Each structure stands twice: as C-alpha cells, then as structure tokens.
Amino acid sequence: KLFCLCNEVEESEVRKAIRKGELYFLPAVSEATGAGTGCGRCRSRIQELIDEEKKRL
Ligand code: FES
C-alpha cells in the first residue's frame, strides 16, 4: 500500500530500505527512499517502522 502520498513510496520500500541499509535514523530513511520529504504527514509513521525494525535486531 502507498505509504508516502507526496512521493508515492510504498511501505514495503521503506521497510526494505531500513533493513538493507540499516537505517535507524529518520533523515537517512527519507534520503534513501524520498518518503517524508514532502508534507511530512508520514514522518511519524516512518519513525514507527524504524522502531519496529529496531526491535527485530
Ligand atoms: Fe509523505 Fe507527504 S505523505 S511527505
């Protein structure tokens, strides 16, 4: 499903970028995927994904 409407980024892309790049810092995830660089509405959700992925470590 579409995750960042501004930049048309899918949730799976964000998750993959976090895992592959070991990105646990929001700006790094935004830079890698483009998500969160527009209106910012999805940023709290990106942080949630980061936190979820961190728990898997
Ligand atoms: Fe992601 Fe606007 S929905 S920046």
Short mmCIF file of N, CA and C and ligand atoms in Angstrom, two decimals:
data_model
loop_
_atom_site.label_atom_id
_atom_site.label_comp_id
_atom_site.label_asym_id
_atom_site.label_seq_id
_atom_site.Cartn_x
_atom_site.Cartn_y
_atom_site.Cartn_z
N LYS A 1 0.83 -1.21 0.00
CA LYS A 1 0.00 0.00 0.00
C LYS A 1 0.86 1.25 0.00
N LEU A 2 0.29 2.32 -0.51
CA LEU A 2 1.04 3.56 -0.61
C LEU A 2 1.24 4.15 0.78
N PHE A 3 2.42 4.56 1.02
CA PHE A 3 2.82 4.96 2.36
C PHE A 3 3.03 6.47 2.43
N CYS A 4 3.81 6.97 1.48
CA CYS A 4 4.02 8.42 1.39
C CYS A 4 3.33 8.91 0.14
N LEU A 5 2.23 9.61 0.33
CA LEU A 5 1.43 10.06 -0.81
C LEU A 5 2.18 11.09 -1.64
N CYS A 6 2.92 11.97 -0.99
CA CYS A 6 3.62 13.03 -1.71
C CYS A 6 4.61 12.47 -2.72
N ASN A 7 5.31 11.41 -2.33
CA ASN A 7 6.37 10.90 -3.19
C ASN A 7 6.10 9.50 -3.71
N GLU A 8 4.87 9.03 -3.48
CA GLU A 8 4.44 7.73 -3.98
C GLU A 8 5.42 6.62 -3.60
N VAL A 9 5.69 6.53 -2.33
CA VAL A 9 6.58 5.49 -1.83
C VAL A 9 5.73 4.43 -1.12
N GLU A 10 6.03 3.17 -1.39
CA GLU A 10 5.30 2.07 -0.77
C GLU A 10 5.90 1.73 0.59
N GLU A 11 5.06 1.24 1.48
CA GLU A 11 5.54 0.84 2.80
C GLU A 11 6.65 -0.22 2.70
N SER A 12 6.47 -1.17 1.77
CA SER A 12 7.47 -2.24 1.63
C SER A 12 8.83 -1.68 1.23
N GLU A 13 8.82 -0.61 0.41
CA GLU A 13 10.09 0.01 0.01
C GLU A 13 10.79 0.61 1.22
N VAL A 14 10.01 1.25 2.07
CA VAL A 14 10.59 1.90 3.25
C VAL A 14 11.20 0.84 4.16
N ARG A 15 10.42 -0.23 4.39
CA ARG A 15 10.91 -1.31 5.25
C ARG A 15 12.19 -1.93 4.69
N LYS A 16 12.19 -2.16 3.39
CA LYS A 16 13.36 -2.76 2.74
C LYS A 16 14.58 -1.87 2.89
N ALA A 17 14.38 -0.57 2.69
CA ALA A 17 15.50 0.38 2.79
C ALA A 17 16.07 0.39 4.20
N ILE A 18 15.18 0.34 5.20
CA ILE A 18 15.63 0.32 6.59
C ILE A 18 16.49 -0.91 6.84
N ARG A 19 15.98 -2.06 6.41
CA ARG A 19 16.68 -3.33 6.65
C ARG A 19 17.99 -3.42 5.91
N LYS A 20 17.94 -3.12 4.62
CA LYS A 20 19.13 -3.27 3.78
C LYS A 20 20.23 -2.30 4.18
N GLY A 21 19.83 -1.04 4.41
CA GLY A 21 20.81 -0.01 4.69
C GLY A 21 21.10 0.14 6.17
N GLU A 22 20.37 -0.63 7.00
CA GLU A 22 20.47 -0.48 8.45
C GLU A 22 20.33 0.99 8.82
N LEU A 23 19.25 1.58 8.34
CA LEU A 23 18.99 3.00 8.58
C LEU A 23 18.02 3.13 9.75
N TYR A 24 18.52 3.61 10.87
CA TYR A 24 17.66 3.75 12.04
C TYR A 24 17.54 5.19 12.46
N PHE A 25 17.65 6.06 11.47
CA PHE A 25 17.60 7.50 11.70
C PHE A 25 16.71 8.07 10.61
N LEU A 26 15.66 8.75 11.00
CA LEU A 26 14.64 9.18 10.04
C LEU A 26 15.18 9.92 8.81
N PRO A 27 16.04 10.91 8.98
CA PRO A 27 16.53 11.61 7.79
C PRO A 27 17.25 10.70 6.79
N ALA A 28 17.92 9.67 7.31
CA ALA A 28 18.62 8.74 6.43
C ALA A 28 17.61 7.93 5.61
N VAL A 29 16.50 7.57 6.25
CA VAL A 29 15.46 6.80 5.55
C VAL A 29 14.81 7.69 4.48
N SER A 30 14.58 8.94 4.82
CA SER A 30 13.99 9.88 3.86
C SER A 30 14.91 10.07 2.66
N GLU A 31 16.18 10.19 2.93
CA GLU A 31 17.14 10.40 1.85
C GLU A 31 17.17 9.19 0.93
N ALA A 32 17.10 8.01 1.52
CA ALA A 32 17.20 6.78 0.73
C ALA A 32 15.94 6.51 -0.09
N THR A 33 14.79 6.88 0.43
CA THR A 33 13.53 6.48 -0.22
C THR A 33 12.74 7.65 -0.79
N GLY A 34 13.00 8.85 -0.32
CA GLY A 34 12.19 10.01 -0.71
C GLY A 34 10.99 10.20 0.18
N ALA A 35 10.65 9.18 0.96
CA ALA A 35 9.48 9.27 1.84
C ALA A 35 9.71 10.32 2.92
N GLY A 36 8.71 11.14 3.15
CA GLY A 36 8.79 12.10 4.24
C GLY A 36 9.40 13.43 3.85
N THR A 37 9.69 13.60 2.58
CA THR A 37 10.34 14.85 2.18
C THR A 37 9.33 15.89 1.68
N GLY A 38 8.05 15.51 1.65
CA GLY A 38 7.02 16.45 1.20
C GLY A 38 6.33 17.10 2.37
N CYS A 39 5.04 16.81 2.54
CA CYS A 39 4.23 17.47 3.57
C CYS A 39 4.64 17.07 4.98
N GLY A 40 5.29 15.91 5.12
CA GLY A 40 5.75 15.48 6.42
C GLY A 40 4.74 14.66 7.21
N ARG A 41 3.56 14.48 6.63
CA ARG A 41 2.49 13.77 7.34
C ARG A 41 2.86 12.32 7.66
N CYS A 42 3.69 11.73 6.83
CA CYS A 42 4.02 10.31 7.00
C CYS A 42 5.22 10.11 7.91
N ARG A 43 5.80 11.19 8.39
CA ARG A 43 7.06 11.04 9.14
C ARG A 43 6.90 10.24 10.43
N SER A 44 5.81 10.44 11.14
CA SER A 44 5.64 9.70 12.40
C SER A 44 5.50 8.21 12.09
N ARG A 45 4.91 7.91 10.95
CA ARG A 45 4.75 6.50 10.53
C ARG A 45 6.11 5.90 10.14
N ILE A 46 6.96 6.71 9.53
CA ILE A 46 8.31 6.22 9.20
C ILE A 46 9.03 5.87 10.49
N GLN A 47 8.89 6.76 11.48
CA GLN A 47 9.54 6.51 12.77
C GLN A 47 9.03 5.21 13.38
N GLU A 48 7.73 4.95 13.24
CA GLU A 48 7.17 3.70 13.76
C GLU A 48 7.80 2.49 13.09
N LEU A 49 7.97 2.59 11.77
CA LEU A 49 8.60 1.48 11.04
C LEU A 49 10.03 1.28 11.52
N ILE A 50 10.75 2.38 11.71
CA ILE A 50 12.12 2.30 12.21
C ILE A 50 12.13 1.59 13.56
N ASP A 51 11.22 2.00 14.44
CA ASP A 51 11.17 1.39 15.77
C ASP A 51 10.84 -0.10 15.68
N GLU A 52 9.92 -0.45 14.79
CA GLU A 52 9.57 -1.87 14.61
C GLU A 52 10.78 -2.66 14.13
N GLU A 53 11.49 -2.10 13.17
CA GLU A 53 12.65 -2.81 12.61
C GLU A 53 13.77 -2.93 13.64
N LYS A 54 13.91 -1.92 14.48
CA LYS A 54 14.92 -1.94 15.53
C LYS A 54 14.67 -3.10 16.48
N LYS A 55 13.41 -3.36 16.77
CA LYS A 55 13.05 -4.43 17.71
C LYS A 55 13.44 -5.79 17.17
N ARG A 56 13.55 -5.90 15.85
CA ARG A 56 13.90 -7.19 15.24
C ARG A 56 15.38 -7.49 15.37
N LEU A 57 16.19 -6.49 15.70
CA LEU A 57 17.64 -6.69 15.75
C LEU A 57 18.04 -7.64 16.88
FE1 FES B 1 4.98 11.60 2.91
FE2 FES B 1 3.67 13.87 2.43
S1 FES B 1 2.88 11.88 2.65
S2 FES B 1 5.78 13.61 2.80
#
